[in-house]
C-alpha cells in the first residue's frame, strides 16, 4: 500500500539499521548499518516522496552518536520548525542510542510541530524488513491532528522519550515504555492516542538551543556502575587521567544498584570526585527502577532518569552553567 502524504514533512536521516544492508539478504542478521540514504530507504519502503523533503544529516551506526551529529540535527529540526510550509519532522535513527537522541530532542522542546523518530531492527533488504512499516507509522503519527511533542515509533507503538528503553536485541518490538503505557498504539491501521503519562522530575538546567549549537565540545560526562566487587578504582582512574585527557572530566553518572546504593569504596571515590568539582548524579541500573535518596548524600544527587538519559541531562546541565 502506498500511503498518501498530505502534509509537507521534513525527513532527516541519521543512519542505523533502517538504512542497513545485509551482505547476504537470506541471512539478514549479518548486516552493516547505515548503507542507504533517505531516498533509497523511502523508495524501498514504497512511500511516495511527494510532500516529503529529505535531508541526510548523517549516515552513522548510532553507537557513534553524539554532539557531532546532534548539533546539525538540532539545527535542521529548528529550521524546519520555523518554516510555515512544514507540518512535521521525521527522523530515522539507529535503535541503539535513539533513547539519548529522543530525550535530547524532548528536553530541547517544546517544538511547535511534531517530531517523530523511527528506526528498524532489521536491515532494509531483509525479506521481513520492519523499517518500511515503522516509517509509514511515523508519517501517520506526525500527521495525526491530536499528536504533539516528540515520540519514538517502533513496532506499532509510539513511546515518550522519557519512558522509552531499548529492552530487546533480537525482536522487532525492541522498546518499552517501562511502567508507563506507550503514548499511542496502532490499531487497524490507525493510531490510538493515550493521555501522556506523568513526566519524571528532571535534575539540572537546560541550555538554550543557540548555546548548544555554538558549542562543539559538550561537557564530558562518564558513566560508571556499582556492582559486586566495585571498589571505586574506576572513578579514581578517571580522576587521575582527567588532567591529561583531551577533554577534562566534568561529570559522572553512576548506574547504582537498586534504588541508588553504592559500595563504600565507590562512595569514597565519588566524594573525592566531588571535592575536585566533578558533578555526580546517581541513577539506578534497574531497567524499571529509579534512584531515590531520603536524605542528602555526600557523594551525589539522585536522578530518576536512567543512566543513558542522565548522561545527556547532566552534560546539558553543565553546559547551562550549573554545578
Ligand atoms: C544502530 O543503532 O545504528 C544500529 C542498530 C540498530 O539500528 O538497530
PDB file of C-alpha atoms and ligand atoms in Angstrom:
ATOM      1  CA  UNK A   1       0.000   0.000   0.000  1.00  0.00           C
ATOM      2  CA  UNK A   2       1.290   3.489  -0.825  1.00  0.00           C
ATOM      3  CA  UNK A   3       0.130   5.861   1.876  1.00  0.00           C
ATOM      4  CA  UNK A   4      -0.911   9.306   0.714  1.00  0.00           C
ATOM      5  CA  UNK A   5       1.151  12.003   2.411  1.00  0.00           C
ATOM      6  CA  UNK A   6      -1.000  15.118   2.661  1.00  0.00           C
ATOM      7  CA  UNK A   7       1.246  17.420   4.629  1.00  0.00           C
ATOM      8  CA  UNK A   8       4.732  18.694   3.962  1.00  0.00           C
ATOM      9  CA  UNK A   9       7.062  16.768   6.220  1.00  0.00           C
ATOM     10  CA  UNK A  10      10.810  17.145   6.600  1.00  0.00           C
ATOM     11  CA  UNK A  11      12.531  13.753   6.906  1.00  0.00           C
ATOM     12  CA  UNK A  12      16.006  13.798   8.445  1.00  0.00           C
ATOM     13  CA  UNK A  13      18.219  10.718   8.121  1.00  0.00           C
ATOM     14  CA  UNK A  14      20.994   9.757  10.520  1.00  0.00           C
ATOM     15  CA  UNK A  15      21.654   6.093   9.593  1.00  0.00           C
ATOM     16  CA  UNK A  16      21.056   2.963  11.670  1.00  0.00           C
ATOM     17  CA  UNK A  17      19.702  -0.455  10.784  1.00  0.00           C
ATOM     18  CA  UNK A  18      16.766   1.136   8.982  1.00  0.00           C
ATOM     19  CA  UNK A  19      19.427   2.199   6.448  1.00  0.00           C
ATOM     20  CA  UNK A  20      21.342  -1.084   6.730  1.00  0.00           C
ATOM     21  CA  UNK A  21      22.052  -3.773   4.149  1.00  0.00           C
ATOM     22  CA  UNK A  22      22.867  -7.431   4.666  1.00  0.00           C
ATOM     23  CA  UNK A  23      25.877  -8.962   2.921  1.00  0.00           C
ATOM     24  CA  UNK A  24      23.527 -11.821   2.040  1.00  0.00           C
ATOM     25  CA  UNK A  25      19.807 -10.889   2.332  1.00  0.00           C
ATOM     26  CA  UNK A  26      18.941 -14.508   3.172  1.00  0.00           C
ATOM     27  CA  UNK A  27      20.972 -14.010   6.365  1.00  0.00           C
ATOM     28  CA  UNK A  28      19.757 -10.543   7.464  1.00  0.00           C
ATOM     29  CA  UNK A  29      21.268 -10.772  10.938  1.00  0.00           C
ATOM     30  CA  UNK A  30      24.716 -10.297   9.385  1.00  0.00           C
ATOM     31  CA  UNK A  31      24.416  -6.746   8.086  1.00  0.00           C
ATOM     32  CA  UNK A  32      26.029  -3.328   8.085  1.00  0.00           C
ATOM     33  CA  UNK A  33      24.062  -0.357   9.416  1.00  0.00           C
ATOM     34  CA  UNK A  34      23.776   2.991   7.577  1.00  0.00           C
ATOM     35  CA  UNK A  35      24.393   1.961   3.969  1.00  0.00           C
ATOM     36  CA  UNK A  36      21.442   3.760   2.339  1.00  0.00           C
ATOM     37  CA  UNK A  37      20.417   7.386   2.060  1.00  0.00           C
ATOM     38  CA  UNK A  38      16.863   8.503   2.700  1.00  0.00           C
ATOM     39  CA  UNK A  39      15.823   8.466  -0.963  1.00  0.00           C
ATOM     40  CA  UNK A  40      16.626   4.748  -1.221  1.00  0.00           C
ATOM     41  CA  UNK A  41      15.062   3.941   2.170  1.00  0.00           C
ATOM     42  CA  UNK A  42      11.776   5.600   1.217  1.00  0.00           C
ATOM     43  CA  UNK A  43      11.800   4.048  -2.250  1.00  0.00           C
ATOM     44  CA  UNK A  44      12.365   0.563  -0.789  1.00  0.00           C
ATOM     45  CA  UNK A  45       9.542   1.259   1.673  1.00  0.00           C
ATOM     46  CA  UNK A  46       7.194   2.121  -1.220  1.00  0.00           C
ATOM     47  CA  UNK A  47       6.471   5.553   0.234  1.00  0.00           C
ATOM     48  CA  UNK A  48       5.626   8.341  -2.179  1.00  0.00           C
ATOM     49  CA  UNK A  49       8.027  11.201  -1.679  1.00  0.00           C
ATOM     50  CA  UNK A  50       5.747  13.986  -2.906  1.00  0.00           C
ATOM     51  CA  UNK A  51       5.223  16.272   0.069  1.00  0.00           C
ATOM     52  CA  UNK A  52       8.375  14.988   1.755  1.00  0.00           C
ATOM     53  CA  UNK A  53      11.620  16.894   1.946  1.00  0.00           C
ATOM     54  CA  UNK A  54      14.588  14.672   2.701  1.00  0.00           C
ATOM     55  CA  UNK A  55      17.929  15.520   4.211  1.00  0.00           C
ATOM     56  CA  UNK A  56      20.640  13.032   5.171  1.00  0.00           C
ATOM     57  CA  UNK A  57      22.076  14.779   8.215  1.00  0.00           C
ATOM     58  CA  UNK A  58      24.440  11.855   8.875  1.00  0.00           C
ATOM     59  CA  UNK A  59      24.870   8.236   7.928  1.00  0.00           C
ATOM     60  CA  UNK A  60      26.188   6.516  11.023  1.00  0.00           C
ATOM     61  CA  UNK A  61      25.692   3.491  13.207  1.00  0.00           C
ATOM     62  CA  UNK A  62      24.107   5.097  16.252  1.00  0.00           C
ATOM     63  CA  UNK A  63      26.706   3.574  18.576  1.00  0.00           C
ATOM     64  CA  UNK A  64      28.772   6.572  17.375  1.00  0.00           C
ATOM     65  CA  UNK A  65      26.042   9.155  18.083  1.00  0.00           C
ATOM     66  CA  UNK A  66      26.973  12.337  19.925  1.00  0.00           C
ATOM     67  CA  UNK A  67      27.180  16.134  19.633  1.00  0.00           C
ATOM     68  CA  UNK A  68      28.874  15.977  16.204  1.00  0.00           C
ATOM     69  CA  UNK A  69      25.554  14.721  14.767  1.00  0.00           C
ATOM     70  CA  UNK A  70      23.201  16.144  17.413  1.00  0.00           C
ATOM     71  CA  UNK A  71      24.205  19.718  16.562  1.00  0.00           C
ATOM     72  CA  UNK A  72      23.393  19.597  12.822  1.00  0.00           C
ATOM     73  CA  UNK A  73      20.297  17.536  13.643  1.00  0.00           C
ATOM     74  CA  UNK A  74      19.046  20.159  16.106  1.00  0.00           C
ATOM     75  CA  UNK A  75      19.853  22.861  13.582  1.00  0.00           C
ATOM     76  CA  UNK A  76      17.845  21.084  10.857  1.00  0.00           C
ATOM     77  CA  UNK A  77      14.906  20.482  13.217  1.00  0.00           C
ATOM     78  CA  UNK A  78      14.821  24.071  14.370  1.00  0.00           C
ATOM     79  CA  UNK A  79      14.985  25.364  10.767  1.00  0.00           C
ATOM     80  CA  UNK A  80      12.106  23.061   9.782  1.00  0.00           C
ATOM     81  CA  UNK A  81      10.079  24.134  12.814  1.00  0.00           C
ATOM     82  CA  UNK A  82      10.405  27.791  11.819  1.00  0.00           C
ATOM     83  CA  UNK A  83       9.091  27.225   8.283  1.00  0.00           C
ATOM     84  CA  UNK A  84       5.413  27.958   7.775  1.00  0.00           C
ATOM     85  CA  UNK A  85       5.149  25.346   4.985  1.00  0.00           C
ATOM     86  CA  UNK A  86       6.354  22.451   7.166  1.00  0.00           C
ATOM     87  CA  UNK A  87       3.942  20.466   9.314  1.00  0.00           C
ATOM     88  CA  UNK A  88       6.183  17.904  10.985  1.00  0.00           C
ATOM     89  CA  UNK A  89       9.665  16.414  11.252  1.00  0.00           C
ATOM     90  CA  UNK A  90      10.528  12.709  10.990  1.00  0.00           C
ATOM     91  CA  UNK A  91      13.953  11.364  11.949  1.00  0.00           C
ATOM     92  CA  UNK A  92      15.380   7.964  11.014  1.00  0.00           C
ATOM     93  CA  UNK A  93      17.855   6.694  13.608  1.00  0.00           C
ATOM     94  CA  UNK A  94      19.603   3.561  14.860  1.00  0.00           C
ATOM     95  CA  UNK A  95      17.893   1.811  17.747  1.00  0.00           C
ATOM     96  CA  UNK A  96      20.988   1.619  19.950  1.00  0.00           C
ATOM     97  CA  UNK A  97      21.099   5.247  21.101  1.00  0.00           C
ATOM     98  CA  UNK A  98      17.691   6.500  19.980  1.00  0.00           C
ATOM     99  CA  UNK A  99      16.905   6.832  23.711  1.00  0.00           C
ATOM    100  CA  UNK A 100      19.545   9.514  24.114  1.00  0.00           C
ATOM    101  CA  UNK A 101      18.641  11.418  20.939  1.00  0.00           C
ATOM    102  CA  UNK A 102      14.893  11.331  21.597  1.00  0.00           C
ATOM    103  CA  UNK A 103      15.491  12.505  25.174  1.00  0.00           C
ATOM    104  CA  UNK A 104      17.719  15.354  23.968  1.00  0.00           C
ATOM    105  CA  UNK A 105      15.097  16.474  21.445  1.00  0.00           C
ATOM    106  CA  UNK A 106      12.358  16.313  24.067  1.00  0.00           C
ATOM    107  CA  UNK A 107      14.400  18.359  26.546  1.00  0.00           C
ATOM    108  CA  UNK A 108      15.176  20.996  23.901  1.00  0.00           C
ATOM    109  CA  UNK A 109      11.455  21.391  23.126  1.00  0.00           C
ATOM    110  CA  UNK A 110       8.649  22.112  23.257  1.00  0.00           C
ATOM    111  CA  UNK A 111       8.626  22.238  19.471  1.00  0.00           C
ATOM    112  CA  UNK A 112       5.578  23.780  17.794  1.00  0.00           C
ATOM    113  CA  UNK A 113       5.287  20.851  15.349  1.00  0.00           C
ATOM    114  CA  UNK A 114       5.543  17.092  15.895  1.00  0.00           C
ATOM    115  CA  UNK A 115       8.973  15.433  15.937  1.00  0.00           C
ATOM    116  CA  UNK A 116       8.744  11.673  15.358  1.00  0.00           C
ATOM    117  CA  UNK A 117      11.776   9.389  15.418  1.00  0.00           C
ATOM    118  CA  UNK A 118      11.726   5.940  13.918  1.00  0.00           C
ATOM    119  CA  UNK A 119      14.088   3.046  13.385  1.00  0.00           C
ATOM    120  CA  UNK A 120      14.290  -0.636  12.494  1.00  0.00           C
ATOM    121  CA  UNK A 121      15.628  -3.846  13.942  1.00  0.00           C
ATOM    122  CA  UNK A 122      16.149  -5.480  10.537  1.00  0.00           C
ATOM    123  CA  UNK A 123      18.140  -4.121   7.600  1.00  0.00           C
ATOM    124  CA  UNK A 124      16.343  -2.573   4.635  1.00  0.00           C
ATOM    125  CA  UNK A 125      16.936  -5.601   2.364  1.00  0.00           C
ATOM    126  CA  UNK A 126      15.672  -8.224   4.821  1.00  0.00           C
ATOM    127  CA  UNK A 127      12.673 -10.131   3.407  1.00  0.00           C
ATOM    128  CA  UNK A 128      10.842  -9.237   6.642  1.00  0.00           C
ATOM    129  CA  UNK A 129      12.211  -5.681   6.979  1.00  0.00           C
ATOM    130  CA  UNK A 130      10.398  -3.719   9.703  1.00  0.00           C
ATOM    131  CA  UNK A 131      11.692  -0.285   8.666  1.00  0.00           C
ATOM    132  CA  UNK A 132       9.067   0.378   5.951  1.00  0.00           C
ATOM    133  CA  UNK A 133       6.161  -0.251   8.353  1.00  0.00           C
ATOM    134  CA  UNK A 134       7.774   1.856  11.062  1.00  0.00           C
ATOM    135  CA  UNK A 135       8.329   4.722   8.618  1.00  0.00           C
ATOM    136  CA  UNK A 136       4.735   4.630   7.406  1.00  0.00           C
ATOM    137  CA  UNK A 137       3.529   4.579  11.029  1.00  0.00           C
ATOM    138  CA  UNK A 138       5.808   7.505  11.876  1.00  0.00           C
ATOM    139  CA  UNK A 139       4.434   9.537   8.962  1.00  0.00           C
ATOM    140  CA  UNK A 140       0.883   8.747  10.040  1.00  0.00           C
ATOM    141  CA  UNK A 141       1.551   9.756  13.633  1.00  0.00           C
ATOM    142  CA  UNK A 142       3.208  13.003  12.526  1.00  0.00           C
ATOM    143  CA  UNK A 143       0.030  13.849  10.587  1.00  0.00           C
ATOM    144  CA  UNK A 144      -2.329  12.922  13.417  1.00  0.00           C
ATOM    145  CA  UNK A 145      -4.195  16.106  14.374  1.00  0.00           C
ATOM    146  CA  UNK A 146      -4.047  15.286  18.102  1.00  0.00           C
ATOM    147  CA  UNK A 147      -0.362  14.370  18.278  1.00  0.00           C
ATOM    148  CA  UNK A 148       2.067  16.898  19.727  1.00  0.00           C
ATOM    149  CA  UNK A 149       5.612  16.636  21.014  1.00  0.00           C
ATOM    150  CA  UNK A 150       8.390  14.101  20.473  1.00  0.00           C
ATOM    151  CA  UNK A 151       7.856  10.337  20.140  1.00  0.00           C
ATOM    152  CA  UNK A 152       9.697   7.235  19.001  1.00  0.00           C
ATOM    153  CA  UNK A 153       7.737   4.902  16.735  1.00  0.00           C
ATOM    154  CA  UNK A 154       8.632   1.218  16.568  1.00  0.00           C
ATOM    155  CA  UNK A 155       6.571  -1.954  16.046  1.00  0.00           C
ATOM    156  CA  UNK A 156       3.166  -0.281  16.151  1.00  0.00           C
ATOM    157  CA  UNK A 157       3.832   1.694  19.339  1.00  0.00           C
ATOM    158  CA  UNK A 158       4.799   5.290  19.966  1.00  0.00           C
ATOM    159  CA  UNK A 159       6.911   5.855  23.079  1.00  0.00           C
ATOM    160  CA  UNK A 160       7.525   9.029  25.061  1.00  0.00           C
ATOM    161  CA  UNK A 161      11.274   9.807  25.173  1.00  0.00           C
ATOM    162  CA  UNK A 162      11.266   9.944  28.986  1.00  0.00           C
ATOM    163  CA  UNK A 163       9.975   6.404  29.330  1.00  0.00           C
ATOM    164  CA  UNK A 164      11.483   4.775  26.254  1.00  0.00           C
ATOM    165  CA  UNK A 165      14.023   1.999  26.833  1.00  0.00           C
ATOM    166  CA  UNK A 166      15.525  -0.489  24.427  1.00  0.00           C
ATOM    167  CA  UNK A 167      14.871  -3.803  26.122  1.00  0.00           C
ATOM    168  CA  UNK A 168      15.378  -6.367  23.342  1.00  0.00           C
ATOM    169  CA  UNK A 169      18.105  -7.022  20.823  1.00  0.00           C
ATOM    170  CA  UNK A 170      16.528  -9.673  18.633  1.00  0.00           C
ATOM    171  CA  UNK A 171      12.882  -8.743  18.110  1.00  0.00           C
ATOM    172  CA  UNK A 172      11.215  -6.018  16.073  1.00  0.00           C
ATOM    173  CA  UNK A 173       9.348  -4.849  19.189  1.00  0.00           C
ATOM    174  CA  UNK A 174      12.590  -3.720  20.811  1.00  0.00           C
ATOM    175  CA  UNK A 175      11.318  -0.920  23.046  1.00  0.00           C
ATOM    176  CA  UNK A 176       9.277  -0.494  26.165  1.00  0.00           C
ATOM    177  CA  UNK A 177       7.817   2.483  27.985  1.00  0.00           C
ATOM    178  CA  UNK A 178       8.615   0.695  31.246  1.00  0.00           C
ATOM    179  CA  UNK A 179       5.939   1.120  33.884  1.00  0.00           C
ATOM    180  CA  UNK A 180       4.119   3.669  31.697  1.00  0.00           C
ATOM    181  CA  UNK A 181       1.931   2.880  28.723  1.00  0.00           C
ATOM    182  CA  UNK A 182       3.142   3.827  25.235  1.00  0.00           C
ATOM    183  CA  UNK A 183       1.875   7.231  24.088  1.00  0.00           C
ATOM    184  CA  UNK A 184      -0.013   5.630  21.218  1.00  0.00           C
ATOM    185  CA  UNK A 185      -0.687   2.247  19.683  1.00  0.00           C
ATOM    186  CA  UNK A 186      -1.571   1.225  16.125  1.00  0.00           C
ATOM    187  CA  UNK A 187      -4.957  -0.431  15.821  1.00  0.00           C
ATOM    188  CA  UNK A 188      -6.359  -1.475  12.433  1.00  0.00           C
ATOM    189  CA  UNK A 189      -4.109   0.985  10.619  1.00  0.00           C
ATOM    190  CA  UNK A 190      -4.941   3.948  12.892  1.00  0.00           C
ATOM    191  CA  UNK A 191      -3.066   5.469  15.805  1.00  0.00           C
ATOM    192  CA  UNK A 192      -4.943   5.368  19.112  1.00  0.00           C
ATOM    193  CA  UNK A 193      -3.504   8.093  21.329  1.00  0.00           C
ATOM    194  CA  UNK A 194      -3.460   7.953  25.136  1.00  0.00           C
ATOM    195  CA  UNK A 195      -3.139  10.721  27.678  1.00  0.00           C
ATOM    196  CA  UNK A 196       0.617  11.264  28.180  1.00  0.00           C
ATOM    197  CA  UNK A 197       1.988   9.681  31.386  1.00  0.00           C
ATOM    198  CA  UNK A 198       3.354  11.862  34.171  1.00  0.00           C
ATOM    199  CA  UNK A 199       6.724  13.388  33.439  1.00  0.00           C
ATOM    200  CA  UNK A 200       9.674  12.329  35.557  1.00  0.00           C
ATOM    201  CA  UNK A 201      11.251  15.104  37.619  1.00  0.00           C
ATOM    202  CA  UNK A 202      14.495  16.157  35.949  1.00  0.00           C
ATOM    203  CA  UNK A 203      17.652  17.364  37.681  1.00  0.00           C
ATOM    204  CA  UNK A 204      19.690  20.265  36.438  1.00  0.00           C
ATOM    205  CA  UNK A 205      19.204  23.003  33.908  1.00  0.00           C
ATOM    206  CA  UNK A 206      18.848  23.157  30.157  1.00  0.00           C
ATOM    207  CA  UNK A 207      20.924  25.468  27.959  1.00  0.00           C
ATOM    208  CA  UNK A 208      19.259  27.438  25.199  1.00  0.00           C
ATOM    209  CA  UNK A 209      19.386  25.998  21.715  1.00  0.00           C
ATOM    210  CA  UNK A 210      21.870  28.573  20.430  1.00  0.00           C
ATOM    211  CA  UNK A 211      24.364  27.686  23.176  1.00  0.00           C
ATOM    212  CA  UNK A 212      24.135  24.034  22.174  1.00  0.00           C
ATOM    213  CA  UNK A 213      24.556  24.811  18.504  1.00  0.00           C
ATOM    214  CA  UNK A 214      27.541  27.064  19.168  1.00  0.00           C
ATOM    215  CA  UNK A 215      29.378  24.569  21.395  1.00  0.00           C
ATOM    216  CA  UNK A 216      31.296  21.768  19.700  1.00  0.00           C
ATOM    217  CA  UNK A 217      32.617  20.143  22.869  1.00  0.00           C
ATOM    218  CA  UNK A 218      29.798  19.418  25.262  1.00  0.00           C
ATOM    219  CA  UNK A 219      30.925  18.830  28.863  1.00  0.00           C
ATOM    220  CA  UNK A 220      32.437  15.382  29.264  1.00  0.00           C
ATOM    221  CA  UNK A 221      30.369  13.046  31.436  1.00  0.00           C
ATOM    222  CA  UNK A 222      31.297   9.406  32.054  1.00  0.00           C
ATOM    223  CA  UNK A 223      29.101   6.525  33.134  1.00  0.00           C
ATOM    224  CA  UNK A 224      30.373   4.214  35.874  1.00  0.00           C
ATOM    225  CA  UNK A 225      28.471   1.479  37.634  1.00  0.00           C
ATOM    226  CA  UNK A 226      28.154  -0.081  41.045  1.00  0.00           C
ATOM    227  CA  UNK A 227      28.290  -3.863  41.039  1.00  0.00           C
ATOM    228  CA  UNK A 228      29.603  -6.692  43.168  1.00  0.00           C
ATOM    229  CA  UNK A 229      33.322  -6.008  43.787  1.00  0.00           C
ATOM    230  CA  UNK A 230      33.075  -2.331  42.718  1.00  0.00           C
ATOM    231  CA  UNK A 231      35.734  -0.573  44.804  1.00  0.00           C
ATOM    232  CA  UNK A 232      35.869   2.925  43.295  1.00  0.00           C
ATOM    233  CA  UNK A 233      39.127   2.310  41.404  1.00  0.00           C
ATOM    234  CA  UNK A 234      37.394   3.100  38.107  1.00  0.00           C
ATOM    235  CA  UNK A 235      36.460   6.543  39.426  1.00  0.00           C
ATOM    236  CA  UNK A 236      39.979   7.131  40.771  1.00  0.00           C
ATOM    237  CA  UNK A 237      41.438   6.229  37.336  1.00  0.00           C
ATOM    238  CA  UNK A 238      39.125   8.687  35.629  1.00  0.00           C
ATOM    239  CA  UNK A 239      40.162  11.426  38.061  1.00  0.00           C
ATOM    240  CA  UNK A 240      43.863  10.637  37.589  1.00  0.00           C
ATOM    241  CA  UNK A 241      43.545  10.732  33.787  1.00  0.00           C
ATOM    242  CA  UNK A 242      41.368  13.816  33.574  1.00  0.00           C
ATOM    243  CA  UNK A 243      44.091  16.471  33.645  1.00  0.00           C
ATOM    244  CA  UNK A 244      45.903  14.782  30.728  1.00  0.00           C
ATOM    245  CA  UNK A 245      42.762  13.986  28.740  1.00  0.00           C
ATOM    246  CA  UNK A 246      41.752  15.919  25.603  1.00  0.00           C
ATOM    247  CA  UNK A 247      38.528  16.814  27.383  1.00  0.00           C
ATOM    248  CA  UNK A 248      38.614  17.086  31.164  1.00  0.00           C
ATOM    249  CA  UNK A 249      36.054  15.139  33.139  1.00  0.00           C
ATOM    250  CA  UNK A 250      33.136  17.337  34.274  1.00  0.00           C
ATOM    251  CA  UNK A 251      30.511  14.885  35.440  1.00  0.00           C
ATOM    252  CA  UNK A 252      29.838  11.301  36.473  1.00  0.00           C
ATOM    253  CA  UNK A 253      26.648   9.278  36.219  1.00  0.00           C
ATOM    254  CA  UNK A 254      26.627   6.227  38.455  1.00  0.00           C
ATOM    255  CA  UNK A 255      24.423   3.319  37.426  1.00  0.00           C
ATOM    256  CA  UNK A 256      23.868   2.381  41.046  1.00  0.00           C
ATOM    257  CA  UNK A 257      22.495  -0.872  42.393  1.00  0.00           C
ATOM    258  CA  UNK A 258      18.809  -0.979  43.392  1.00  0.00           C
ATOM    259  CA  UNK A 259      17.327   2.366  44.348  1.00  0.00           C
ATOM    260  CA  UNK A 260      20.707   4.100  44.409  1.00  0.00           C
ATOM    261  CA  UNK A 261      23.064   2.077  46.595  1.00  0.00           C
ATOM    262  CA  UNK A 262      26.813   2.301  46.135  1.00  0.00           C
ATOM    263  CA  UNK A 263      29.688   0.328  47.673  1.00  0.00           C
ATOM    264  CA  UNK A 264      31.713   2.008  50.423  1.00  0.00           C
ATOM    265  CA  UNK A 265      34.800   2.134  48.183  1.00  0.00           C
ATOM    266  CA  UNK A 266      32.811   3.717  45.359  1.00  0.00           C
ATOM    267  CA  UNK A 267      31.217   6.221  47.767  1.00  0.00           C
ATOM    268  CA  UNK A 268      34.660   7.347  48.950  1.00  0.00           C
ATOM    269  CA  UNK A 269      35.902   7.739  45.381  1.00  0.00           C
ATOM    270  CA  UNK A 270      32.823   9.785  44.441  1.00  0.00           C
ATOM    271  CA  UNK A 271      33.323  12.060  47.450  1.00  0.00           C
ATOM    272  CA  UNK A 272      36.860  12.713  46.171  1.00  0.00           C
ATOM    273  CA  UNK A 273      35.471  13.403  42.699  1.00  0.00           C
ATOM    274  CA  UNK A 274      33.055  15.981  44.082  1.00  0.00           C
ATOM    275  CA  UNK A 275      35.848  17.595  46.078  1.00  0.00           C
ATOM    276  CA  UNK A 276      37.631  18.425  42.814  1.00  0.00           C
ATOM    277  CA  UNK A 277      34.473  19.838  41.220  1.00  0.00           C
ATOM    278  CA  UNK A 278      33.035  16.821  39.389  1.00  0.00           C
ATOM    279  CA  UNK A 279      29.234  16.769  39.373  1.00  0.00           C
ATOM    280  CA  UNK A 280      27.877  13.334  40.386  1.00  0.00           C
ATOM    281  CA  UNK A 281      24.383  12.060  39.584  1.00  0.00           C
ATOM    282  CA  UNK A 282      23.234   8.690  40.884  1.00  0.00           C
ATOM    283  CA  UNK A 283      20.870   6.703  38.663  1.00  0.00           C
ATOM    284  CA  UNK A 284      19.627   3.127  39.008  1.00  0.00           C
ATOM    285  CA  UNK A 285      20.895   0.256  36.911  1.00  0.00           C
ATOM    286  CA  UNK A 286      17.496  -1.489  37.299  1.00  0.00           C
ATOM    287  CA  UNK A 287      15.651  -1.320  33.973  1.00  0.00           C
ATOM    288  CA  UNK A 288      12.402  -0.219  35.583  1.00  0.00           C
ATOM    289  CA  UNK A 289      13.901   1.277  38.736  1.00  0.00           C
ATOM    290  CA  UNK A 290      14.693   4.773  39.933  1.00  0.00           C
ATOM    291  CA  UNK A 291      17.337   6.031  42.339  1.00  0.00           C
ATOM    292  CA  UNK A 292      15.791   7.686  45.390  1.00  0.00           C
ATOM    293  CA  UNK A 293      17.511   9.207  48.437  1.00  0.00           C
ATOM    294  CA  UNK A 294      15.612  10.124  51.585  1.00  0.00           C
ATOM    295  CA  UNK A 295      18.451  12.278  52.948  1.00  0.00           C
ATOM    296  CA  UNK A 296      21.400  14.191  51.469  1.00  0.00           C
ATOM    297  CA  UNK A 297      24.314  12.038  50.428  1.00  0.00           C
ATOM    298  CA  UNK A 298      27.881  13.317  50.367  1.00  0.00           C
ATOM    299  CA  UNK A 299      28.645  11.510  47.119  1.00  0.00           C
ATOM    300  CA  UNK A 300      25.978  12.781  44.729  1.00  0.00           C
ATOM    301  CA  UNK A 301      22.352  13.540  43.956  1.00  0.00           C
ATOM    302  CA  UNK A 302      19.760  11.004  42.857  1.00  0.00           C
ATOM    303  CA  UNK A 303      18.147  11.189  39.434  1.00  0.00           C
ATOM    304  CA  UNK A 304      15.039   9.343  38.304  1.00  0.00           C
ATOM    305  CA  UNK A 305      16.431   9.193  34.749  1.00  0.00           C
ATOM    306  CA  UNK A 306      18.091   6.024  33.554  1.00  0.00           C
ATOM    307  CA  UNK A 307      21.873   6.269  33.071  1.00  0.00           C
ATOM    308  CA  UNK A 308      21.721   6.895  29.294  1.00  0.00           C
ATOM    309  CA  UNK A 309      19.343   9.839  29.694  1.00  0.00           C
ATOM    310  CA  UNK A 310      21.067  11.095  32.841  1.00  0.00           C
ATOM    311  CA  UNK A 311      24.305  11.346  30.827  1.00  0.00           C
ATOM    312  CA  UNK A 312      22.615  13.670  28.335  1.00  0.00           C
ATOM    313  CA  UNK A 313      20.836  15.693  31.033  1.00  0.00           C
ATOM    314  CA  UNK A 314      23.999  16.168  33.110  1.00  0.00           C
ATOM    315  CA  UNK A 315      26.075  17.260  30.138  1.00  0.00           C
ATOM    316  CA  UNK A 316      23.364  19.774  29.172  1.00  0.00           C
ATOM    317  CA  UNK A 317      23.130  20.999  32.747  1.00  0.00           C
ATOM    318  CA  UNK A 318      26.885  21.562  32.937  1.00  0.00           C
ATOM    319  CA  UNK A 319      26.718  23.399  29.635  1.00  0.00           C
ATOM    320  CA  UNK A 320      23.952  25.593  31.028  1.00  0.00           C
ATOM    321  CA  UNK A 321      26.311  26.552  33.839  1.00  0.00           C
ATOM    322  CA  UNK A 322      25.066  24.651  36.869  1.00  0.00           C
ATOM    323  CA  UNK A 323      27.500  22.908  39.139  1.00  0.00           C
TER     324      UNK A 323
HETATM  325  C1  LIG B   1      22.293   1.451  15.210  1.00  0.00           C
HETATM  326  O1  LIG B   1      21.842   1.730  16.331  1.00  0.00           O
HETATM  327  O2  LIG B   1      22.673   2.311  14.406  1.00  0.00           O
HETATM  328  C2  LIG B   1      22.436   0.037  14.789  1.00  0.00           C
HETATM  329  C3  LIG B   1      21.439  -0.856  15.430  1.00  0.00           C
HETATM  330  C4  LIG B   1      20.026  -0.549  15.065  1.00  0.00           C
HETATM  331  O3  LIG B   1      19.659   0.424  14.423  1.00  0.00           O
HETATM  332  O4  LIG B   1      19.188  -1.406  15.451  1.00  0.00           O
END
